[in-house]
Structures are given as structure tokens and as C-alpha cells.
PDB file of C-alpha atoms and ligand atoms in Angstrom:
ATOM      1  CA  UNK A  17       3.273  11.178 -11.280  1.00  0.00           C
ATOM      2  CA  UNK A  18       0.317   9.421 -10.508  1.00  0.00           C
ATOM      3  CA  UNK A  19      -2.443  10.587  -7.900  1.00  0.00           C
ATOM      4  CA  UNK A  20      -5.066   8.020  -7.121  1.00  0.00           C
ATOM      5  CA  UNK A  21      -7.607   7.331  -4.278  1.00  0.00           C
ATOM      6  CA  UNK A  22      -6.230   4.860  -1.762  1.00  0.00           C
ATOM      7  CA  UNK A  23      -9.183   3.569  -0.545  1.00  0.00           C
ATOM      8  CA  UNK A  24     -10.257   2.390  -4.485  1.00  0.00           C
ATOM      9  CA  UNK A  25      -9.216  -1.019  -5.439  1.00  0.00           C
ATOM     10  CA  UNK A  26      -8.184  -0.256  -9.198  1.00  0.00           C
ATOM     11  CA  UNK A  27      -6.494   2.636  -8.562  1.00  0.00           C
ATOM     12  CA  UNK A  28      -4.563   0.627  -5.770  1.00  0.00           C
ATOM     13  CA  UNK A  29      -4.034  -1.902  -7.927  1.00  0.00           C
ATOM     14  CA  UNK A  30      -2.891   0.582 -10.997  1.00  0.00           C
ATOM     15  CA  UNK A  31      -0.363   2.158  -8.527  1.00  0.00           C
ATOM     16  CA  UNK A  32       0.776  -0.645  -7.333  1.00  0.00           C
ATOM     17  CA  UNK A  33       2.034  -1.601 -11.124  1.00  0.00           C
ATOM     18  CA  UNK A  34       3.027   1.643 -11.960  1.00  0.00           C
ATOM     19  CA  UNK A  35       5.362   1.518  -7.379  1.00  0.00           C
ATOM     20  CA  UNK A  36       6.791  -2.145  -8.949  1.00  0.00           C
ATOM     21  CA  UNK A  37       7.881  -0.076 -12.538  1.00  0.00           C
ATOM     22  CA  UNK A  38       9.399   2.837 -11.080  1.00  0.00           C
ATOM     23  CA  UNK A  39      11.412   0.805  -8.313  1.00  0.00           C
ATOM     24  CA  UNK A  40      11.458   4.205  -5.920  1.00  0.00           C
ATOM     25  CA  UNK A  41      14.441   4.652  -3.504  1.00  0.00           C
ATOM     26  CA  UNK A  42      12.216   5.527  -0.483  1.00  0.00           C
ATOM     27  CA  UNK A  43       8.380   4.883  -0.226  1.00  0.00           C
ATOM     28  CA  UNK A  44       6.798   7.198   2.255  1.00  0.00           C
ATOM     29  CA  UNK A  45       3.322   5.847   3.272  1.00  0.00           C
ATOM     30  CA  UNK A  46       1.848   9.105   4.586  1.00  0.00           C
ATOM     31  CA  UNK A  47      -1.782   9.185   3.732  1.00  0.00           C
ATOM     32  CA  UNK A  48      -4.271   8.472   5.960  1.00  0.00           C
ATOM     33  CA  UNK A  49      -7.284   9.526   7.985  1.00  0.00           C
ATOM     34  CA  UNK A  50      -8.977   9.196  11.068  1.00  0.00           C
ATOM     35  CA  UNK A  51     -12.870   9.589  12.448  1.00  0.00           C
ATOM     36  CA  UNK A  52     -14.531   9.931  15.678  1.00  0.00           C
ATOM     37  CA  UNK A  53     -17.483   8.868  17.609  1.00  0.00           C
ATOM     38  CA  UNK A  54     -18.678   6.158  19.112  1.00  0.00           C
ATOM     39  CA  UNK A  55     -18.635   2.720  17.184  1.00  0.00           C
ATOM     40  CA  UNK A  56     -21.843   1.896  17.311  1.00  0.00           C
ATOM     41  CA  UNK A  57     -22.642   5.167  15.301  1.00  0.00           C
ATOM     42  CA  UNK A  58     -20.441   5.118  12.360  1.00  0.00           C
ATOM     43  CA  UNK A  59     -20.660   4.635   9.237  1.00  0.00           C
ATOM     44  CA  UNK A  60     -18.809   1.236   7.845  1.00  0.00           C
ATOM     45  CA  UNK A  61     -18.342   2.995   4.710  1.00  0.00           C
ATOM     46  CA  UNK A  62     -16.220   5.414   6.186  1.00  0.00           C
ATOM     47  CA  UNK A  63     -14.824   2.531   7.823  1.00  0.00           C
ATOM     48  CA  UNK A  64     -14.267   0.710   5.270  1.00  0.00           C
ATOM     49  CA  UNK A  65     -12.320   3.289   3.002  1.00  0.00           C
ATOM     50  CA  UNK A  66      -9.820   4.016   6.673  1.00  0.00           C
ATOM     51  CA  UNK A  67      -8.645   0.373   6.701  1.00  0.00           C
ATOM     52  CA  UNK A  68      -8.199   0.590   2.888  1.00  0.00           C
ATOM     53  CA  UNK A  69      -6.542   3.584   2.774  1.00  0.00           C
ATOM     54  CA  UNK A  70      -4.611   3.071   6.367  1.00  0.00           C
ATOM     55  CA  UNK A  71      -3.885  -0.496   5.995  1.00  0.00           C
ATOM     56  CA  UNK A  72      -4.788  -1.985   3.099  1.00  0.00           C
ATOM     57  CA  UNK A  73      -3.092   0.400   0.858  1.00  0.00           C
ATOM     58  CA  UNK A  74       0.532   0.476   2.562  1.00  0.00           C
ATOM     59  CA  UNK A  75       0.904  -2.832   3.208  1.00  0.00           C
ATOM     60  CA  UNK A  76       0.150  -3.075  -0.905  1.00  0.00           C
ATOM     61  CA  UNK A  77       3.039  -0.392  -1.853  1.00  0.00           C
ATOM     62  CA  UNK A  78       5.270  -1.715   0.443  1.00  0.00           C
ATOM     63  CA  UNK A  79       4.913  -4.992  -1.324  1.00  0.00           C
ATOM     64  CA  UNK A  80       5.113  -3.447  -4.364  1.00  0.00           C
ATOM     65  CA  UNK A  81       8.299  -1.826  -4.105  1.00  0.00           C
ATOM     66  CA  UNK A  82      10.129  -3.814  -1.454  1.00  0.00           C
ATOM     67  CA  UNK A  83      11.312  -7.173  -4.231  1.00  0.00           C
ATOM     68  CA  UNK A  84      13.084  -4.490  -5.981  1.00  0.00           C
ATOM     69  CA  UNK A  85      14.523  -2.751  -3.389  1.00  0.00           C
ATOM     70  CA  UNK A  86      15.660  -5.922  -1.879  1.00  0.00           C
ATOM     71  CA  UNK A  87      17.451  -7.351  -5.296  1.00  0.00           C
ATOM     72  CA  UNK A  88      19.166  -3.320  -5.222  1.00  0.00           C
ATOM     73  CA  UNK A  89      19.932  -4.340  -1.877  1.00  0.00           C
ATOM     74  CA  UNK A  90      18.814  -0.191  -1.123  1.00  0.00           C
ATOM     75  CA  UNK A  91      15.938   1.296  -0.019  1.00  0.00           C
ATOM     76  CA  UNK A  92      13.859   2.701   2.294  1.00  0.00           C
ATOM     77  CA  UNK A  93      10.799   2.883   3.651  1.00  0.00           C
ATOM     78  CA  UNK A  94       9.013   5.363   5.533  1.00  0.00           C
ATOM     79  CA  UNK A  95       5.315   4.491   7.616  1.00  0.00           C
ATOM     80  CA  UNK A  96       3.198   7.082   9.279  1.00  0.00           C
ATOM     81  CA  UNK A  97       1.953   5.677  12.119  1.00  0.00           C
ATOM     82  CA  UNK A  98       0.688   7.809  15.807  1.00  0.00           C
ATOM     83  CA  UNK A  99       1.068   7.972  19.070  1.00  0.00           C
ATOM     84  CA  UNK A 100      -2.790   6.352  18.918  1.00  0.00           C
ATOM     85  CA  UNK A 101       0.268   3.117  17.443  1.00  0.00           C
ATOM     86  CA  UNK A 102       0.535   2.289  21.088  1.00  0.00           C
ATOM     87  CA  UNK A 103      -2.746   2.456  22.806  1.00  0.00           C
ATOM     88  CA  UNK A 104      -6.682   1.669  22.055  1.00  0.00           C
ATOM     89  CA  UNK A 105      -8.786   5.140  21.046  1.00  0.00           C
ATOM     90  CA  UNK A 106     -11.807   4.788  22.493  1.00  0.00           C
ATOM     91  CA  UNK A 107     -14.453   7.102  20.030  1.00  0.00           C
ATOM     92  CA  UNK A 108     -11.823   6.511  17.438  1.00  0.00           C
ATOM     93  CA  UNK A 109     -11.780   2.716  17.506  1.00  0.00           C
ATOM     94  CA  UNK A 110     -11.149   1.839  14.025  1.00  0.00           C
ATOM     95  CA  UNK A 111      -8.284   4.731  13.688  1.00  0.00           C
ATOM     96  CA  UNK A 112      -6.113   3.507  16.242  1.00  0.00           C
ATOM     97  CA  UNK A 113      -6.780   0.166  15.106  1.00  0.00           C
ATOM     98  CA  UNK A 114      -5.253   0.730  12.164  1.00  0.00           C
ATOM     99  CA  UNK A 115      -2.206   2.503  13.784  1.00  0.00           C
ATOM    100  CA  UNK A 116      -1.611  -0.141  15.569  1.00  0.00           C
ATOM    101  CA  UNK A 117      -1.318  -2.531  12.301  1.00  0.00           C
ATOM    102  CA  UNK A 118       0.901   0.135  10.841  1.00  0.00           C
ATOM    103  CA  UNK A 119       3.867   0.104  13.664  1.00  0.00           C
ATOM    104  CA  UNK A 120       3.328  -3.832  13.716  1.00  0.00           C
ATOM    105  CA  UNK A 121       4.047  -4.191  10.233  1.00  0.00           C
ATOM    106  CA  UNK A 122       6.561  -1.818   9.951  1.00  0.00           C
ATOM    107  CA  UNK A 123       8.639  -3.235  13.293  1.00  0.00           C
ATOM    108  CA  UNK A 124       7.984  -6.536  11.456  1.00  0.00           C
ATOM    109  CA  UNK A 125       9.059  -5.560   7.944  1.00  0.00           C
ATOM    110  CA  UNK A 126      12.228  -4.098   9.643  1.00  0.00           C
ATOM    111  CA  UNK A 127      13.050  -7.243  11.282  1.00  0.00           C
ATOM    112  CA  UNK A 128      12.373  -9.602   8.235  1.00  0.00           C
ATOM    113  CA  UNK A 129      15.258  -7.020   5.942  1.00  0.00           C
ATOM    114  CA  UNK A 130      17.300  -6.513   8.641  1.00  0.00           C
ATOM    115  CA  UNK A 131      21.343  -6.679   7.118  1.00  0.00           C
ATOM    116  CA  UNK A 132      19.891  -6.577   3.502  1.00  0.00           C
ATOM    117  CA  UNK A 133      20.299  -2.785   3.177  1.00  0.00           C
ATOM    118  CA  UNK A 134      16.841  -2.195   2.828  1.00  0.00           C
ATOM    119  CA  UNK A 135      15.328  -0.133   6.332  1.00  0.00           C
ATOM    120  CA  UNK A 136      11.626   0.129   7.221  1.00  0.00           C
ATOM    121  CA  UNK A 137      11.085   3.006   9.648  1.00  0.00           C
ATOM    122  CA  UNK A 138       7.749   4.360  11.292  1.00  0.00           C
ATOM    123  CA  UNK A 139       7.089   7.520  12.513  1.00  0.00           C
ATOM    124  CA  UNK A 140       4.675   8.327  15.349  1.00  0.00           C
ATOM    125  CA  UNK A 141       3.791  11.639  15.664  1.00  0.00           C
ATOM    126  CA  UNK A 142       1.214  12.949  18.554  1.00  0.00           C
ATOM    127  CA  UNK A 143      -1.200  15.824  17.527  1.00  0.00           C
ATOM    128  CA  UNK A 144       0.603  17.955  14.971  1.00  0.00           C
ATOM    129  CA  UNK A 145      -1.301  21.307  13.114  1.00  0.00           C
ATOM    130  CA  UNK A 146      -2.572  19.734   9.557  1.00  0.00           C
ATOM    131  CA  UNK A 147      -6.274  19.252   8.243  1.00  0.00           C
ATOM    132  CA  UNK A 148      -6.398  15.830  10.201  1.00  0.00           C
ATOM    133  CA  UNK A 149      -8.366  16.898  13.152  1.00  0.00           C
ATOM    134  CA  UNK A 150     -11.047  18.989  11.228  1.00  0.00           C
ATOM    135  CA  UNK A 151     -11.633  15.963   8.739  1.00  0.00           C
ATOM    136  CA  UNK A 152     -11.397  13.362  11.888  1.00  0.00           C
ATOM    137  CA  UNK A 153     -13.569  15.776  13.794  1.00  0.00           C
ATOM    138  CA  UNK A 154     -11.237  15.430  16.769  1.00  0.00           C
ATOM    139  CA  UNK A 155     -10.923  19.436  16.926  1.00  0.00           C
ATOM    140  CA  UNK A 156     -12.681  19.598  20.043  1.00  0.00           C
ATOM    141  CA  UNK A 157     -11.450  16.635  22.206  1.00  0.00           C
ATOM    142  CA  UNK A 158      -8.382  17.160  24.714  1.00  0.00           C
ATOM    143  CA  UNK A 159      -5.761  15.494  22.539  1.00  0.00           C
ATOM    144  CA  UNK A 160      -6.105  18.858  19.814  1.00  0.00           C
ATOM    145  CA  UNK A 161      -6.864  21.266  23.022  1.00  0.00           C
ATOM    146  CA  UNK A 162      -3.394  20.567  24.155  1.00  0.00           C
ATOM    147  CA  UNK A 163      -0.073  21.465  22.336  1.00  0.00           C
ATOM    148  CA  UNK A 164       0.220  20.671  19.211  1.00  0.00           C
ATOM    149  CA  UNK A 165       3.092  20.137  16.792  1.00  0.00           C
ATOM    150  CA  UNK A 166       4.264  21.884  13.782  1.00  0.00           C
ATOM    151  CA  UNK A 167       3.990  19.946  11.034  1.00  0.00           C
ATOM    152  CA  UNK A 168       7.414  20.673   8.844  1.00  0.00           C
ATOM    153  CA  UNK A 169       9.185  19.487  12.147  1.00  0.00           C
ATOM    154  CA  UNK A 170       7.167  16.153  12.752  1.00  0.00           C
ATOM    155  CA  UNK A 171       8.398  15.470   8.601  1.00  0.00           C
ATOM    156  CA  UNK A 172      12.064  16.265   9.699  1.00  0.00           C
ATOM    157  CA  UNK A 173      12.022  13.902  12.670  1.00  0.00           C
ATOM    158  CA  UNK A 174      10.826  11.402   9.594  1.00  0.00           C
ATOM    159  CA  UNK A 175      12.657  12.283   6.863  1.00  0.00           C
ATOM    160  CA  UNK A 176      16.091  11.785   9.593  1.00  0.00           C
ATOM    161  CA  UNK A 177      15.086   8.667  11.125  1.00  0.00           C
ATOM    162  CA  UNK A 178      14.560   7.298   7.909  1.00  0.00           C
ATOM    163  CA  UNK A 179      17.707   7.975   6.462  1.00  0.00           C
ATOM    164  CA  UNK A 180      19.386   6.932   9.243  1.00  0.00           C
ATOM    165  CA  UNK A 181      17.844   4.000   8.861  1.00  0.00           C
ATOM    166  CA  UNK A 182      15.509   3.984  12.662  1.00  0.00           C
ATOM    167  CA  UNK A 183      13.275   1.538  12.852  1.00  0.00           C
ATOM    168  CA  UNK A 184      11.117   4.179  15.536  1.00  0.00           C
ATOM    169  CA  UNK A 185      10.663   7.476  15.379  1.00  0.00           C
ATOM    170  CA  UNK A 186       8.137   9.207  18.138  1.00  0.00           C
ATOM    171  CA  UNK A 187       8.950  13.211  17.135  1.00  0.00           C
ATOM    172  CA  UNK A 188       8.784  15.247  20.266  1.00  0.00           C
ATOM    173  CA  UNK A 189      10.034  14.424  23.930  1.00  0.00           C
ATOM    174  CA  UNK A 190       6.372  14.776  25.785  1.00  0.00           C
ATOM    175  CA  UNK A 191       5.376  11.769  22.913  1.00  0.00           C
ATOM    176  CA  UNK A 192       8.533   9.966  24.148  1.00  0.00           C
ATOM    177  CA  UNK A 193       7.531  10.086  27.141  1.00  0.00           C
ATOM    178  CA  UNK A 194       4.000   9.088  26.724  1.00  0.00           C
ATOM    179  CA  UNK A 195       4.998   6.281  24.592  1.00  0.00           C
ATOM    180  CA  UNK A 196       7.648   5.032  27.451  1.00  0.00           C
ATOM    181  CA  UNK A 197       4.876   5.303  30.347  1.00  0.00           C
ATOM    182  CA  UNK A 198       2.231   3.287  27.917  1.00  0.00           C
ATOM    183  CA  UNK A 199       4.208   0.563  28.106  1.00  0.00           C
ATOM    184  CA  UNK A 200       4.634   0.570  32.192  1.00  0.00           C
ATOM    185  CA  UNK A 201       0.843   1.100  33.111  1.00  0.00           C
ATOM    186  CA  UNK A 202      -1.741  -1.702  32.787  1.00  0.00           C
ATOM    187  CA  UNK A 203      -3.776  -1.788  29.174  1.00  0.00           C
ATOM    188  CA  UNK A 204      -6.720  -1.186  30.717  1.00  0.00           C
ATOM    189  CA  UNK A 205      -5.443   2.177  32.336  1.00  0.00           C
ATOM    190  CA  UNK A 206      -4.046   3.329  29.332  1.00  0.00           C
ATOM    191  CA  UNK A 207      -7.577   2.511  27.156  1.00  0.00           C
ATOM    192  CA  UNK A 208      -9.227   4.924  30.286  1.00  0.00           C
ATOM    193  CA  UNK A 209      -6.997   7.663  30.105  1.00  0.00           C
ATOM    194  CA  UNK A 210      -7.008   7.824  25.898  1.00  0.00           C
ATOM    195  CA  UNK A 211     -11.022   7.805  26.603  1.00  0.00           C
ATOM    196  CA  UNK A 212     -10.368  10.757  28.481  1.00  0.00           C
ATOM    197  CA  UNK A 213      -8.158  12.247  26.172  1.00  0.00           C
ATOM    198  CA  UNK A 214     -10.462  11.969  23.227  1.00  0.00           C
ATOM    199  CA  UNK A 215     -13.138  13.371  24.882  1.00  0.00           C
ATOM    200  CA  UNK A 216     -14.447  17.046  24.095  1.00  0.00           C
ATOM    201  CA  UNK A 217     -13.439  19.558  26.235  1.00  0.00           C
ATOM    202  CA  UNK A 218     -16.843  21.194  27.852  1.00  0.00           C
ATOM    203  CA  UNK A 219     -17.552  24.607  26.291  1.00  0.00           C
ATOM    204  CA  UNK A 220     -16.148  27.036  29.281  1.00  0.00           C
TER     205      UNK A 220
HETATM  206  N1  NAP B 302      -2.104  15.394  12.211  1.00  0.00           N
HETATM  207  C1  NAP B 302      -2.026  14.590  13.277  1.00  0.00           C
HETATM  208  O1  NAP B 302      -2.332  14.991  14.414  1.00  0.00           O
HETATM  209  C2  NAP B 302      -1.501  13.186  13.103  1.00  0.00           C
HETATM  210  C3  NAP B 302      -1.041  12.501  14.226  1.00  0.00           C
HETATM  211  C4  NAP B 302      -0.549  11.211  14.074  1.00  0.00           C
HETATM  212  C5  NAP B 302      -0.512  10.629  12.823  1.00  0.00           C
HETATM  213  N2  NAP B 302      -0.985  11.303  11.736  1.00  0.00           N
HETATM  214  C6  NAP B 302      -0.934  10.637  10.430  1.00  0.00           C
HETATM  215  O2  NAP B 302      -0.190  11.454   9.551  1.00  0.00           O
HETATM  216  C7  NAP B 302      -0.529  11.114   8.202  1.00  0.00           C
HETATM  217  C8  NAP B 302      -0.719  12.379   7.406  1.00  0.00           C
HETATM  218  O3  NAP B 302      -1.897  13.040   7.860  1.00  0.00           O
HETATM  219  P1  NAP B 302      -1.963  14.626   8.085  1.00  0.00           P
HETATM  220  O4  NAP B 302      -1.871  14.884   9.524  1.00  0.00           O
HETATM  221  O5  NAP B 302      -1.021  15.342   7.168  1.00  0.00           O
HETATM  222  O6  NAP B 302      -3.485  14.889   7.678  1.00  0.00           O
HETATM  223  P2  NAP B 302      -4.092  15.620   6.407  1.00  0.00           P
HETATM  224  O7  NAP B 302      -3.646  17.049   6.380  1.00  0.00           O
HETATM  225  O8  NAP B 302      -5.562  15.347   6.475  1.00  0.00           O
HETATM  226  O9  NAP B 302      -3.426  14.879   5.163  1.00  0.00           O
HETATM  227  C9  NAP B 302      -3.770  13.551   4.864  1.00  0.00           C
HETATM  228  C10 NAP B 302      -3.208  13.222   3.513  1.00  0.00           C
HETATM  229  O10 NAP B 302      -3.593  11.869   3.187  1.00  0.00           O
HETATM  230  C11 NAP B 302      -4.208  11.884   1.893  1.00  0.00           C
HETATM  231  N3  NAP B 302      -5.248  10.859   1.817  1.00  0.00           N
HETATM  232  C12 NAP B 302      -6.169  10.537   2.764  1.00  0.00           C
HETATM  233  N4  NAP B 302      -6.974   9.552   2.306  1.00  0.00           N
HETATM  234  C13 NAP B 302      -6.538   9.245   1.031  1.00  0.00           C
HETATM  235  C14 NAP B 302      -6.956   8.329   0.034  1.00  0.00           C
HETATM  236  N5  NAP B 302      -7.992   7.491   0.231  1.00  0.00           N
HETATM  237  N6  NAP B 302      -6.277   8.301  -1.134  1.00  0.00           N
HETATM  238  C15 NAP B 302      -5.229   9.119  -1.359  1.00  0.00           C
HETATM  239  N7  NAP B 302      -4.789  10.024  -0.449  1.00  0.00           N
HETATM  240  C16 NAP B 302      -5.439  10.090   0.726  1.00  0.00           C
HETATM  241  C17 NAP B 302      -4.811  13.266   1.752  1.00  0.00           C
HETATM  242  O11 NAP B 302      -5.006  13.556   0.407  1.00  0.00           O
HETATM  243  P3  NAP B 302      -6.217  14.560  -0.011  1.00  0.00           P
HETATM  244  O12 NAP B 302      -5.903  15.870   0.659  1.00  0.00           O
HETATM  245  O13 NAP B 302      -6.157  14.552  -1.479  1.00  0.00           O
HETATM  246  O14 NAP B 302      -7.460  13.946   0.567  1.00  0.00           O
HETATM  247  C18 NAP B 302      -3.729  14.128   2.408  1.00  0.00           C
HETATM  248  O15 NAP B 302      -2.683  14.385   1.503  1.00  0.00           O
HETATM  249  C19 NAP B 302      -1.770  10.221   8.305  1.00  0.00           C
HETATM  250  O16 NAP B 302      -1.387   8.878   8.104  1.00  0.00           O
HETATM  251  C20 NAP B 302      -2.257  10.446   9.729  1.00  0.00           C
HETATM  252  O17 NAP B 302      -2.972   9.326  10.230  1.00  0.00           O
HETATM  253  C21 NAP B 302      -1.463  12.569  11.856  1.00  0.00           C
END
């Protein structure tokens, strides 16, 4: 076992050698974080440590580990993306940003090992109960006001697309839905009504 931070380059790096060594059946690229607040006020640290640990460090382990899996001609790998994949997040620019990356990648990884036995799967869950919101501070906006998921069912809708070897997994039919009528309504809609959804609800 190895437990590093994500957003650090040498521990990247060192788990990256130790992914390649192992040669894992499934990789399941899970951690992340978001933040919130307008982009003008943030911090680039914080910033800079989300894209590391959102981006930077998946795309890595998937490197890492896909060669073997590919000369086993088994495998399979398992992204978290978000519902905030498929639209822009106003007040949580950078987070949805990186979402976005992670179902690009993954559709594209899936495409590129397609037949080889290898499967690249991403799930996008919509709000689900876990310590995301409280460290994103996103506790107060609409999107965590409204229903949200349990966690050990979000991780089953994951766990059985990836074995089944789905490229796209969106746990939840009120996701499914949203993620259908994203693609119908004009881009600039959809970046107005995500502003509105990660705004705080007034205090009543
Ligand atoms: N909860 C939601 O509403 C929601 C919705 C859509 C997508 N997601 C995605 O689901 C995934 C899991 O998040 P969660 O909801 O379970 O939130 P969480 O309870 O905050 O868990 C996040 C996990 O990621 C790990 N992590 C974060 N930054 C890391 C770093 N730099 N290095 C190593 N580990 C790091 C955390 O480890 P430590 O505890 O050690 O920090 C923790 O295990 C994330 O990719 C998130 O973006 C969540």
C-alpha cells in the first residue's frame, strides 16, 4: 500500500513507479476536490494542487498502468468524473474545468483500447452525501440544498459499469436526465442555469 499526496510531484512520480510495478487489474481514479467562489478571488495555490490532483494525477496513473494492461490484454479503468463533466460551473470554474478533462480523456482513452480488452469507464455522479461539499464549500449553494445521493450507491453504479465494461456511467435517473437536456439547450443557457445552481440559497 502506498498513500501519497496527489497534488505533490514526487510522490506522483513515486506512485507512478510503484502503479507500473504492481500492474493492477482495475485503477479507480477517485480522488479529487473541488472549491468555490468567484475566480478572481481564489487562491492559484489551491488551484494549482485541483488540476494536479484532478488532472494531472489521473492522466499519470492511467499511463502508468495502461502498457501493462494492454500487453495482458485485461484491465480496467475506472474515472470519477461529475455531472459539473458536462457543463461550465460558474463560482467553481477551475472544478468543472477539470471534470470536463476527466470525461474527455476517459471517452478518449476508451476509444483508443477499444477491442484490446482493456475498458476505460467514467462515472458522473451529481451531488452525493461525502465530505466534498464542506471542503469545496458548496454546502450552501442549490446544487447540495437539493437531493442528494447516497454515496455506497453512486460506488455501485461505478463499480457495475466498470465491470461491464461502460464507457458512461451518470448514477441516478434525475442526472440522466440532466445530462440528456445539457446537450439539447444552447451552452450559454446551460452556463446560466449552473450559475444559478451554484448559488447560495438566501437564509429563509
Ligand atoms: N460528492 C459529490 O457531490 C461529488 C459529485 C461529483 C463528483 N465527485 C467526485 O468524486 C470523487 C470523490 O470525492 P468524494 O465525494 O468522495 O469527496 P471526499 O469525501 O472529499 O473524498 C475525496 C477523496 O479524495 C482524496 N484526495 C483529495 N485530494 C487528494 C490528494 N491531493 N492526494 C491524495 N488524495 C486526495 C481524499 O483523501 P483525504 O481524505 O486523505 O484528503 C479523499 O479520499 C472526487 O473526484 C469528486 O470530484 C463528488
Amino acid at each position: 500500500m502506498r498513500a501519497v499526496d496527489l497534488a505533490d510531484a514526487d510522490g506522483m512520480d513515486e506512485l507512478c513507479e510503484y502503479a507500473a510495478h504492481v500492474a493492477p487489474d482495475i485503477l479507480v481514479n477517485n480522488a479529487g476536490f473541488g472549491g468555490y467562489g468567484p475566480f478572481v478571488e481564489s487562491r492559484p495555490s489551491d488551484e494549482v494542487a485541483m488540476i494536479a490532483t484532478n488532472v494531472t494525477a489521473l492522466t499519470m496513473l492511467a499511463k502508468a498502468v495502461l502498457p501493462g494492461m494492454l500487453k495482458r490484454k485485461a484491465g480496467r479503468i475506472l474515472n470519477v468524473g461529475s455531472t459539473a463533466s458536462f457543463a461550465p460551473g460558474p463560482f467553481a470554474a477551475v472544478y468543472a474545468a477539470t471534470k470536463a478533462y476527466v470525461l474527455s480523456l476517459s471517452e478518449a482513452l476508451a476509444e483508443e483500447v477499444s477491442g484490446s480488452g482493456v475498458t476505460v469507464t467514467c462515472l458522473c455522479p451529481g451531488p452525493t452525501e461525502t465530505g466534498f461539499a464542506r471542503r469545496a464549500s458548496m454546502s450552501s449553494t442549490r446544487v447540495f440544498k437539493g437531493p442528494v445521493a447516497d454515496a455506497a450507491g453512486v460506488a455501485r453504479t461505478g463499480y457495475e459499469a466498470m465491470m461491464a465494461g461502460r464507457r458512461l456511467a451518470v448514477p441516478g435517473p434525475v442526472n440522466k436526465l440532466l445530462v440528456f437536456a445539457i446537450r439539447l439547450v444552447p451552452r450559454r443557457v446551460v452556463a446560466f442555469i449552473s450559475r444559478r445552481e451554484l448559488s447560495p440559497v438566501p437564509p429563509a
